[in-house]
Short mmCIF file of C-alpha atoms in Angstrom, two decimals:
data_model
loop_
_atom_site.label_atom_id
_atom_site.label_comp_id
_atom_site.label_asym_id
_atom_site.label_seq_id
_atom_site.Cartn_x
_atom_site.Cartn_y
_atom_site.Cartn_z
CA ALA A 217 116.44 120.41 99.52
CA PRO A 218 115.87 119.65 95.91
CA SER A 219 112.53 121.05 94.56
CA GLN A 220 109.60 119.29 93.68
CA SER A 221 110.24 119.84 89.67
CA ASP A 222 113.73 118.97 90.13
CA VAL A 223 112.43 115.49 92.02
CA LEU A 224 109.72 114.97 89.19
CA PHE A 225 112.88 115.59 86.58
CA ASN A 226 114.98 113.13 87.99
CA ARG A 227 112.59 110.02 88.35
CA THR A 228 111.22 110.83 84.50
CA PHE A 229 114.90 110.45 83.65
CA ALA A 230 115.71 107.33 85.32
CA VAL A 231 112.58 105.72 83.87
CA LEU A 232 113.44 106.77 80.21
CA LYS A 233 117.16 105.86 81.05
CA GLY A 234 115.93 102.49 82.15
CA GLU A 235 113.69 102.07 79.19
CA LEU A 236 116.28 102.77 76.87
CA LEU A 237 118.91 100.34 78.50
CA CYS A 238 116.40 97.46 78.00
CA ASN A 239 115.53 97.97 74.50
CA GLN A 240 119.46 98.45 73.72
CA LEU A 241 119.66 94.64 75.25
CA LEU A 242 116.54 93.57 73.07
CA GLU A 243 118.76 94.13 70.12
CA PRO A 244 119.30 91.35 67.89
CA GLU A 245 123.27 92.02 67.78
CA VAL A 246 123.17 91.85 71.81
CA LEU A 247 120.78 89.03 72.31
CA HIS A 248 123.27 86.92 70.01
CA PHE A 249 126.37 88.26 71.79
CA VAL A 250 124.88 86.73 75.40
CA ALA A 251 124.33 83.57 73.58
CA THR A 252 127.88 83.22 72.36
CA PHE A 253 129.53 84.19 75.63
CA ALA A 254 127.18 82.76 78.24
CA GLY A 255 129.28 80.08 79.21
CA LEU A 256 131.81 82.44 80.22
CA PHE A 257 129.45 84.70 82.35
CA ARG A 258 128.22 81.54 83.94
CA THR A 259 131.59 80.70 85.08
CA ILE A 260 131.93 84.33 86.82
CA PHE A 261 128.77 84.27 88.32
CA ASP A 262 129.14 80.72 89.78
CA VAL A 263 132.43 81.70 91.16
CA TYR A 264 131.28 85.16 92.62
CA CYS A 265 127.56 84.38 93.72
CA ASP A 266 127.63 84.50 97.74
CA VAL A 267 124.30 83.06 98.90
CA PRO A 268 123.46 79.26 97.90
CA VAL A 269 119.72 78.83 96.99
CA GLY A 270 118.03 75.73 96.58
CA THR A 271 120.81 73.17 95.55
CA ALA A 272 124.28 74.02 95.89
CA ALA A 273 124.32 74.43 91.79
CA GLU A 274 121.83 77.41 92.19
CA GLY A 275 123.12 80.90 93.79
CA HIS A 276 121.90 84.12 94.70
CA MET A 277 124.34 87.57 94.45
CA THR A 278 124.26 90.22 96.74
CA LEU A 279 125.29 93.48 95.73
CA VAL A 280 128.41 93.02 97.52
CA GLY A 281 129.03 90.10 95.37
CA PHE A 282 128.30 92.32 92.28
CA LEU A 283 130.66 95.01 93.37
CA ARG A 284 133.24 92.68 94.22
CA VAL A 285 133.03 91.36 90.29
CA CYS A 286 133.23 94.84 89.26
CA ASP A 287 136.08 95.73 91.51
CA ASP A 288 138.24 92.46 90.48
CA PHE A 289 137.33 93.39 86.94
CA GLY A 290 138.56 96.83 86.75
CA LEU A 291 134.97 98.25 86.64
CA PHE A 292 134.44 99.60 89.87
CA PRO A 293 135.05 102.41 90.94
CA GLY A 294 136.56 104.00 87.67
CA ILE A 295 133.79 102.96 85.26
CA VAL A 296 130.51 102.37 87.27
CA ASP A 297 130.34 104.15 90.62
CA PHE A 298 128.57 102.65 93.82
CA GLN A 299 125.11 104.61 93.21
CA THR A 300 125.00 103.46 89.71
CA ALA A 301 125.55 100.04 90.78
CA GLN A 302 123.33 99.59 93.41
CA TRP A 303 120.85 101.31 90.69
CA LEU A 304 121.47 99.00 88.43
CA TYR A 305 121.39 96.01 91.14
CA ASP A 306 117.97 97.06 92.20
CA THR A 307 116.25 97.53 88.99
CA ALA A 308 117.63 94.36 87.23
CA GLU A 309 114.74 93.04 85.19
CA ASN A 310 115.74 89.44 85.19
CA THR A 311 115.51 88.64 88.94
CA LYS A 312 113.24 85.73 90.28
CA VAL A 313 110.74 86.18 93.67
CA VAL A 314 110.84 83.24 95.83
CA GLU A 315 108.72 82.76 99.28
CA GLN A 316 110.89 81.82 102.35
CA ALA A 317 109.47 80.04 105.24
CA ALA A 318 109.47 81.82 108.72
CA ARG A 319 111.55 80.90 111.08
CA PRO A 320 110.71 80.33 114.69
CA ARG A 321 112.34 82.49 117.35
CA ARG A 322 114.72 80.41 119.64
CA THR A 323 117.02 80.29 122.69
CA ILE A 324 120.09 78.56 123.57
CA ARG A 325 119.67 76.31 126.56
CA SER A 326 122.81 75.50 128.85
CA ASP A 327 122.57 72.01 127.50
CA GLY A 328 123.03 73.27 123.63
CA SER A 329 119.15 72.26 122.98
CA GLN A 330 116.98 75.16 121.76
CA THR A 331 113.65 76.17 122.72
CA VAL A 332 110.90 78.45 120.90
CA GLY A 333 109.93 81.56 122.69
CA LYS A 334 111.04 84.92 124.12
CA PRO A 335 115.24 85.13 124.71
CA ARG A 336 116.67 84.19 128.16
CA ARG A 337 117.94 87.00 130.02
CA THR A 338 121.32 86.78 130.79
CA ARG A 339 122.30 86.52 134.29
CA ARG A 340 123.01 89.62 136.30
CA GLY A 341 127.02 90.28 136.73
CA SER A 342 128.10 87.87 134.07
CA ALA A 343 130.18 90.07 131.69
CA LEU A 344 130.12 87.20 129.30
CA GLY A 345 126.71 86.61 129.66
CA ILE A 346 126.77 83.05 130.63
CA PRO A 347 123.48 81.70 131.25
CA SER A 348 123.88 78.99 133.96
CA GLN A 349 126.60 77.52 136.60
CA ASP A 350 126.49 74.41 134.24
CA ALA A 351 127.62 76.06 131.39
CA ARG A 352 130.23 77.60 133.03
CA GLN A 353 131.46 74.01 134.44
CA ASP A 354 130.85 72.75 130.77
CA GLY A 355 133.37 75.18 129.38
CA PHE A 356 136.32 77.19 129.91
CA LEU A 357 137.69 80.72 128.46
CA PHE A 358 140.17 80.81 125.31
CA PHE A 359 141.37 84.13 124.45
CA GLY A 360 138.50 85.69 126.32
CA LYS A 361 135.86 83.63 124.38
CA TRP A 362 133.58 80.89 126.21
CA ILE A 363 134.50 77.46 124.48
CA ARG A 364 132.96 74.15 125.43
CA LYS A 365 135.28 71.22 126.96
CA HIS A 366 134.34 68.70 124.10
CA LEU A 367 136.40 71.51 121.66
CA ALA A 368 139.44 71.62 123.48
CA TRP A 369 141.28 69.84 120.60
CA LEU A 370 140.98 72.96 118.67
CA THR A 371 142.78 75.07 120.98
CA LYS A 372 146.09 72.76 120.45
CA ASP A 373 148.99 73.68 118.11
CA PHE A 374 148.47 72.11 114.45
CA GLU A 375 151.66 70.22 115.24
CA SER A 376 150.16 68.48 117.79
CA MET A 377 146.83 67.58 116.28
CA SER A 378 145.93 64.38 114.76
CA GLU A 379 145.23 63.43 111.22
CA GLU A 380 141.60 63.57 112.08
CA GLU A 381 141.88 66.76 113.98
CA LEU A 382 144.11 68.61 111.27
CA SER A 383 141.55 67.51 108.44
CA ALA A 384 138.45 69.27 110.84
CA ALA A 385 140.34 72.39 111.84
CA ALA A 386 141.29 72.74 108.05
CA ILE A 387 137.64 72.59 107.08
CA LEU A 388 136.69 75.15 110.10
CA TRP A 389 139.35 77.45 108.84
CA ALA A 390 138.51 77.39 105.48
CA MET A 391 135.02 78.07 106.41
CA SER A 392 136.23 81.07 108.39
CA ASP A 393 138.14 82.61 105.81
CA TRP A 394 135.29 82.51 103.39
CA ILE A 395 132.91 84.28 106.11
CA GLU A 396 135.33 86.90 106.45
CA ALA A 397 135.88 87.23 102.66
CA HIS A 398 132.04 87.69 102.35
CA LYS A 399 132.04 89.97 105.33
CA MET A 400 128.97 87.48 106.80
CA THR A 401 128.38 86.22 110.22
CA VAL A 402 128.39 82.73 111.66
CA SER A 403 124.89 83.11 111.81
CA ASP A 404 124.17 84.21 108.13
CA VAL A 405 126.07 80.97 107.28
CA PHE A 406 124.32 78.60 109.68
CA ARG A 407 120.83 80.47 108.33
CA PHE A 408 121.31 79.34 104.61
CA VAL A 409 122.69 75.86 105.83
CA ASP A 410 120.12 74.72 108.14
CA ARG A 411 117.73 74.09 105.20
CA ASP A 412 114.79 72.28 107.69
CA CYS A 413 114.97 75.15 110.22
CA SER A 414 115.65 72.48 113.10
CA GLY A 415 117.89 74.53 114.79
CA SER A 416 121.05 72.16 114.05
CA VAL A 417 123.03 70.95 110.93
CA SER A 418 123.40 67.38 109.26
CA VAL A 419 126.20 66.04 107.57
CA GLU A 420 123.98 66.18 104.32
CA GLU A 421 123.22 70.08 105.39
CA LEU A 422 126.88 70.86 106.03
CA SER A 423 127.97 69.04 103.04
CA THR A 424 125.71 71.16 100.80
CA GLY A 425 126.98 74.45 102.40
CA ILE A 426 130.76 73.73 101.81
CA GLU A 427 130.03 72.45 98.48
CA PHE A 428 128.80 75.99 97.37
CA MET A 429 131.54 77.87 98.92
CA HIS A 430 134.09 76.04 96.56
CA PHE A 431 136.82 75.34 98.42
CA GLU A 432 140.39 74.14 97.04
CA ASN A 433 140.70 70.20 97.47
CA PRO A 434 137.03 70.22 99.11
CA PRO A 435 136.62 67.60 101.67
CA ALA A 436 135.00 64.16 100.98
CA ARG A 437 132.02 63.27 102.58
CA GLU A 438 133.81 61.15 105.30
CA HIS A 439 135.99 64.10 106.46
CA ILE A 440 132.90 66.10 106.98
CA ALA A 441 131.52 63.56 109.02
CA THR A 442 134.37 63.52 111.05
CA LEU A 443 134.23 67.32 111.56
CA VAL A 444 130.40 66.89 112.76
CA ARG A 445 131.65 64.09 115.16
CA LEU A 446 134.19 66.00 116.77
CA VAL A 447 132.12 69.22 117.07
CA ALA A 448 128.75 67.99 118.09
CA ALA A 449 127.84 68.41 121.36
CA SER A 450 126.44 64.87 121.60
CA SER A 451 128.02 61.89 120.22
CA GLU A 452 125.12 59.99 119.80
CA LYS A 453 123.01 62.65 117.33
CA MET A 454 125.27 63.66 114.08
CA GLU A 455 124.18 67.50 114.34
CA VAL A 456 125.81 70.75 115.18
CA ASP A 457 123.75 73.33 116.95
CA PHE A 458 124.54 76.98 116.00
CA ARG A 459 126.23 77.74 119.57
CA THR A 460 128.45 74.93 119.00
CA LEU A 461 129.38 75.64 115.53
CA GLU A 462 129.89 79.47 116.37
CA MET A 463 132.32 78.43 119.08
CA ALA A 464 134.44 76.00 117.14
CA LEU A 465 134.61 78.79 114.36
CA THR A 466 135.39 81.29 117.19
CA ALA A 467 138.47 79.05 118.39
CA VAL A 468 139.78 78.70 114.98
CA THR A 469 139.79 82.62 114.49
CA LYS A 470 141.59 83.12 117.85
CA GLN A 471 144.12 80.50 116.86
CA ARG A 472 144.60 82.09 113.56
CA GLU A 473 144.83 85.80 115.54
CA GLN A 474 147.33 83.78 117.81
CA ARG A 475 149.73 82.83 115.08
CA ASP A 476 149.65 85.71 113.28
CA ARG A 477 149.93 88.00 116.17
CA ALA A 478 151.44 91.51 115.02
CA ALA A 479 150.97 90.55 111.18
CA ASN A 480 147.38 91.08 111.12
CA CYS A 481 146.74 93.06 114.51
CA PHE A 482 146.90 96.71 112.50
CA LEU A 483 143.94 95.34 110.06
CA LYS A 484 141.54 94.71 113.01
CA ASP A 485 138.99 97.05 114.29
CA VAL A 486 140.42 99.13 117.25
CA SER A 487 137.61 97.58 119.61
CA LYS A 488 138.54 94.50 118.90
CA MET A 489 142.59 95.12 119.96
CA SER A 490 144.20 93.75 122.99
CA LYS A 491 146.16 96.53 124.84
CA ALA A 492 149.25 95.45 123.45
CA GLU A 493 147.96 96.04 119.71
CA CYS A 494 146.60 99.07 120.20
CA ASN A 495 149.66 100.31 121.85
CA ALA A 496 151.79 98.74 118.96
CA CYS A 497 149.29 100.06 116.72
CA ILE A 498 149.64 103.80 117.80
CA PHE A 499 153.57 103.92 118.26
CA LEU A 500 153.86 102.36 114.48
CA LYS A 501 151.47 104.47 112.85
CA ASP A 502 153.35 107.87 114.21
CA LEU A 503 156.69 105.79 113.48
CA TRP A 504 155.40 105.54 109.57
CA GLU A 505 154.50 109.24 109.90
CA VAL A 506 158.24 109.89 110.60
CA LEU A 507 159.52 107.64 107.61
CA LYS A 508 157.23 109.86 105.11
CA ASP A 509 158.71 113.34 106.48
CA LYS A 510 162.41 111.71 106.55
CA LYS A 511 161.43 110.19 102.97
CA MET A 512 162.98 106.75 104.18
CA THR A 513 162.03 103.00 103.63
CA PRO A 514 161.78 100.61 106.74
CA ASP A 515 164.96 99.27 105.52
CA GLN A 516 166.85 102.80 105.80
CA LEU A 517 165.04 103.44 109.23
CA PHE A 518 166.61 100.10 110.63
CA THR A 519 169.84 101.09 109.25
CA GLU A 520 169.79 104.09 110.96
CA LEU A 521 168.67 103.06 114.22
CA ASP A 522 171.24 99.82 114.43
CA GLU A 523 174.08 101.91 115.50
CA ASP A 524 176.35 98.99 116.53
CA LYS A 525 175.52 96.96 113.09
CA SER A 526 174.76 94.16 115.10
CA GLY A 527 171.88 93.29 112.60
CA ALA A 528 169.16 93.27 115.84
CA LEU A 529 167.97 95.49 118.62
CA THR A 530 166.13 95.06 121.79
CA SER A 531 162.86 96.18 122.24
CA GLN A 532 164.20 98.86 124.68
CA GLU A 533 166.86 100.03 122.03
CA LEU A 534 164.25 100.38 119.41
CA THR A 535 161.87 102.54 121.55
CA VAL A 536 164.50 104.89 122.55
CA GLN A 537 165.92 105.47 118.83
CA ALA A 538 162.42 105.62 117.75
CA ARG A 539 161.18 108.40 120.74
CA LYS A 540 164.55 110.58 119.29
CA LEU A 541 163.22 110.62 115.69
CA MET A 542 159.83 111.20 117.07
CA ARG A 543 160.49 114.04 119.35
CA LEU A 544 162.22 116.02 116.09
CA ARG A 545 158.54 116.61 114.63
CA SER A 546 156.86 119.73 114.76
CA ARG A 547 153.66 118.17 115.40
CA PRO A 548 152.73 116.42 118.99
CA CYS A 549 153.13 112.43 118.85
CA PRO A 550 150.80 110.54 121.21
CA ALA A 551 153.21 107.50 120.85
CA LEU A 552 155.68 109.50 123.21
CA ALA A 553 153.44 108.39 126.19
CA ILE A 554 153.07 104.98 125.36
CA GLU A 555 155.37 102.47 127.21
CA SER A 556 156.94 98.88 125.96
CA PRO A 557 155.52 99.47 122.66
CA PHE A 558 157.29 96.55 120.71
CA GLU A 559 156.07 93.89 122.87
CA LEU A 560 154.65 92.31 119.16
CA LEU A 561 157.47 92.65 117.30
CA ASP A 562 159.47 89.67 118.77
CA LEU A 563 157.92 87.51 116.22
CA ASN A 564 160.31 84.55 117.15
CA GLY A 565 160.58 85.11 120.85
CA ASP A 566 164.44 85.52 120.90
CA GLY A 567 164.28 88.79 122.57
CA LEU A 568 165.52 90.78 119.74
CA VAL A 569 164.21 92.49 116.67
CA THR A 570 165.50 91.90 113.33
CA ARG A 571 165.75 93.88 110.12
CA SER A 572 162.95 91.43 108.59
CA GLU A 573 160.68 91.51 111.39
CA LEU A 574 160.55 95.28 111.64
CA CYS A 575 160.32 95.73 107.74
CA ASP A 576 157.68 93.01 107.77
CA VAL A 577 155.52 94.58 110.48
CA LEU A 578 155.83 98.33 108.95
CA GLU A 579 154.43 96.62 105.79
CA LYS A 580 151.53 95.42 107.50
CA VAL A 581 151.49 99.28 109.13
CA ARG A 582 151.46 100.57 105.05
CA GLN A 583 148.33 98.17 104.09
CA ALA A 584 146.55 98.95 107.04
CA ARG A 585 146.87 103.04 106.37
CA HIS A 586 146.11 102.07 102.94
CA LEU A 587 142.76 100.43 103.62
CA GLN A 588 141.74 103.04 105.92
CA ALA A 589 142.32 105.56 103.14
CA LEU A 590 140.17 103.37 101.16
CA GLN A 591 137.48 103.24 103.87
CA ASP A 592 137.40 106.80 104.39
CA GLU A 593 137.20 107.69 100.94
CA VAL A 594 134.58 105.39 100.53
CA LYS A 595 135.85 103.68 97.18
CA HIS A 596 136.06 99.91 98.08
CA PRO A 597 132.95 97.82 97.61
CA ILE A 598 133.70 95.88 101.00
CA PHE A 599 133.15 99.20 102.73
CA LYS A 600 130.26 100.45 100.18
CA SER A 601 127.21 98.65 101.63
CA THR A 602 127.68 96.93 104.66
CA ALA A 603 123.68 96.58 105.01
CA ALA A 604 124.11 94.77 101.56
CA SER A 605 125.84 91.59 103.08
CA ARG A 606 123.01 91.29 105.41
CA SER A 607 120.58 90.73 102.65
CA LEU A 608 120.24 87.33 102.65
CA LYS A 609 118.58 87.30 106.05
CA SER A 610 115.22 87.63 104.37
CA VAL A 611 115.89 86.83 100.60
CA ARG A 612 112.75 87.47 98.51
CA ARG A 613 114.22 89.00 95.25
CA LEU A 614 117.08 86.42 93.84
CA PHE A 615 119.58 88.08 91.59
CA GLY A 616 120.73 85.34 89.78
CA LEU A 617 122.80 84.60 86.24
CA CYS A 618 120.35 86.60 84.10
CA ALA A 619 120.24 89.50 86.30
CA PHE A 620 123.87 89.15 86.52
CA ILE A 621 124.57 89.40 82.79
CA GLU A 622 121.92 92.28 82.44
CA SER A 623 123.69 94.21 85.06
CA LEU A 624 126.87 93.91 83.72
CA LEU A 625 125.92 94.93 80.14
CA LYS A 626 124.36 98.03 81.59
CA VAL A 627 127.70 99.10 82.93
CA ALA A 628 129.08 98.98 79.69
CA LEU A 629 126.00 101.07 78.00
CA VAL A 630 125.55 103.23 80.63
CA HIS A 631 129.46 104.15 80.55
CA LEU A 632 129.93 104.69 76.89
CA ASP A 633 126.52 106.22 76.61
CA TYR A 634 126.90 108.79 79.07
CA HIS A 635 130.41 109.14 79.93
CA GLY A 636 132.36 108.15 77.08
CA THR A 637 133.62 110.08 73.90
CA PRO A 638 131.30 110.96 71.17
CA THR A 639 132.78 108.24 68.96
CA GLN A 640 131.96 105.67 71.47
CA ALA A 641 128.45 106.79 72.23
CA GLU A 642 127.87 106.40 68.39
CA GLN A 643 128.82 103.15 68.54
CA SER A 644 126.37 99.96 68.12
CA SER A 645 125.15 98.55 71.28
CA SER A 646 126.57 95.08 70.33
CA SER A 647 130.03 96.99 70.21
CA LYS A 648 129.67 98.48 73.73
CA ALA A 649 128.86 94.97 74.79
CA MET A 650 132.02 93.63 72.99
CA TRP A 651 134.17 96.63 74.62
CA LEU A 652 133.07 95.36 78.13
CA LEU A 653 134.09 91.79 77.33
CA VAL A 654 137.75 93.29 75.91
CA HIS A 655 137.98 95.36 79.23
CA MET A 656 137.24 92.51 81.26
CA HIS A 657 139.81 90.46 79.40
CA MET A 658 142.55 93.05 79.89
CA ARG A 659 141.91 92.78 83.35
CA PHE A 660 141.95 88.96 83.56
CA LYS A 661 145.43 88.86 81.99
CA VAL A 662 147.01 91.69 84.31
CA ALA A 663 145.65 89.73 87.58
CA ALA A 664 147.19 86.57 85.96
CA GLU A 665 150.62 88.14 85.47
CA ARG A 666 150.53 89.73 88.82
CA SER A 667 149.67 86.41 90.50
CA ALA A 668 151.96 84.50 88.39
CA ALA A 669 154.73 86.93 89.90
CA LEU A 670 153.59 86.79 93.42
CA ALA A 671 153.77 83.39 93.28
CA GLU A 672 157.32 82.98 92.05
CA ALA A 673 158.27 85.61 94.43
CA GLU A 674 156.99 83.42 97.48
CA GLY A 675 158.04 80.37 95.99
CA GLY A 676 154.81 78.76 97.31
CA ALA A 677 155.63 79.27 101.38
CA ALA A 678 152.54 80.55 102.32
CA GLU A 679 150.58 77.72 102.58
CA ALA A 680 153.23 75.72 104.01
CA LYS A 681 153.20 78.21 106.99
CA ILE A 682 149.52 77.17 108.11
CA PHE A 683 149.95 73.51 108.44
CA PRO A 684 152.80 71.78 109.74
CA ASP A 685 153.51 69.26 106.70
CA GLY A 686 153.69 71.39 103.38
CA GLY A 687 152.79 68.50 101.26
CA GLN A 688 149.69 67.61 103.54
CA ALA A 689 148.76 71.27 103.44
CA GLN A 690 148.24 70.90 99.46
CA ARG A 691 145.46 68.47 100.32
CA LEU A 692 143.55 70.15 102.80
CA PRO A 693 140.68 72.45 102.07
CA GLN A 694 141.51 75.99 101.73
CA TYR A 695 139.69 79.15 100.69
CA LEU A 696 140.76 81.14 97.63
CA PRO A 697 139.04 84.45 96.76
CA PRO A 698 137.02 84.23 93.55
CA MET A 699 139.54 86.12 90.92
CA GLN A 700 142.11 83.05 92.36
CA GLN A 701 139.66 80.81 91.73
CA LEU A 702 139.24 81.86 87.97
CA LEU A 703 142.80 82.07 87.46
CA ARG A 704 143.46 78.51 89.09
CA HIS A 705 140.89 76.53 87.37
CA HIS A 706 139.83 78.81 84.49
CA PRO A 707 143.03 80.02 83.04
CA ARG A 708 141.67 79.98 79.22
CA LEU A 709 138.40 81.51 80.47
CA PHE A 710 138.93 84.21 78.08
CA THR A 711 140.38 82.22 75.06
CA ASP A 712 137.07 82.97 72.47
CA ALA A 713 136.72 86.45 73.77
CA PRO A 714 138.25 89.15 71.64
CA ALA A 715 141.85 90.87 72.65
CA ARG A 716 140.72 94.12 71.10
CA PRO A 717 137.53 95.76 70.21
CA PRO A 718 136.25 95.86 66.77
CA ALA A 719 137.17 98.38 64.35
CA LEU A 720 135.01 101.29 63.73
CA PRO A 721 133.43 101.25 60.08
CA LEU A 722 134.90 104.52 58.25
CA PRO A 723 132.22 107.01 57.37
CA SER A 724 130.37 107.04 53.98
CA TRP A 725 132.07 110.28 52.92
CA PHE A 726 135.31 109.43 53.87
CA VAL A 727 137.72 108.83 50.46
CA PRO A 728 140.97 107.52 50.83
CA ALA A 729 144.14 109.36 49.74
CA SER A 730 145.54 107.99 46.39
CA ARG A 731 149.11 106.61 46.96
CA PRO A 732 152.32 108.29 45.42
CA GLY A 733 152.54 107.00 41.97
CA THR A 734 149.10 105.50 41.09
CA GLY A 735 147.76 108.37 39.62
#
């Protein structure tokens, strides 16, 4: 344990470091820099802020949102680590403190109404926690989740939905993507959408929340009203209670999982996997280790397994051939004890596994392993602070635009002052701020080039896979990650920003060498 003198030294150093950073931000050149590029920082903040406060035009950025900015613009974790980013976030001077009304505790009745008081105990023997027989008669099971009968339209294929149902499902789909991307829950979203704490949201309240989410092709108010009418438990009262909204979003999520099937199962938490998904996950991860040992690609693996060169394998043939390779490994393979591991690989249901199906699934295994490695190394902002995404439950201190600009500038000052070269440390504070802008500009250009290459490779087919009509899918609301929103709507964001740092002035003692022939 650190001694008392070490603790005192660390606290004193942190205070002095914070005072130095604040003094650097108050220099006239830095203030002029902030005034010049305030619009640029405003655009970035508006896209990345993740909690609405007041009207939809205002916002609060959680620590996860701030880390997402740092990650997208190449600042995290190479330039600023998690501890420093959290310290800058927690000590930002330009924050506001607001009072928030206390919310009464509620319980959900079987008819959807809510009462204030202690939570009702679930009935014994009910694995699903169903409160009453009436609730059981009013709903049905959909992939293990309890859904009310009037939401049965959400369980249909998109091809079978009417135009109104498809529009409402697209809004719920986009909301589900937004919730997942921000690592929130339906309860979190309902909490900041339900402004009057009534326990249900109206069309106006839901419109405000959807406006804040910044969807592509944002839905009109009449489309949101249609969504509320289809989802609301009572057609007379155009309001949606929490439990009904949660069921609707759950149905959409289950639909997406069913459509993706093997494509996404390896990225799920093990506790949420089905038996078939767990078996496939264990088997394919061991198969991936075989690929690494033999230094093969998935395409080369399929060529070796396809002995008759037919271009397709049955699940049984693929299992037998893969087990032959696994038995050659020096370490034991748990996959050898798994029966029928390839139930999820037959994506089109024809009974055969093609080269593209095997390669696609193994690519998802590679992505899942890479994501797990990031999680183990604690290098990604999504895994850095799980508790930070829950900060909106009792928002008191608002991290707004001014605090965002202050913290970003401090990232550059801390890095160049304490971790840069001696030449960088001697630069003026305004030059260090300009360095930050140049770095963000460079990362933005790299993201734009990568996005253009990806769009050319995919040929725009990704969106058409979700909804039946590709042209109609372009008009339906969709969620895009913040960086993709900037690239699509603000491609000239850094037009006025410098593309390279300013040249350093030559020292006074420097004497240029005379050119040959000039005497």
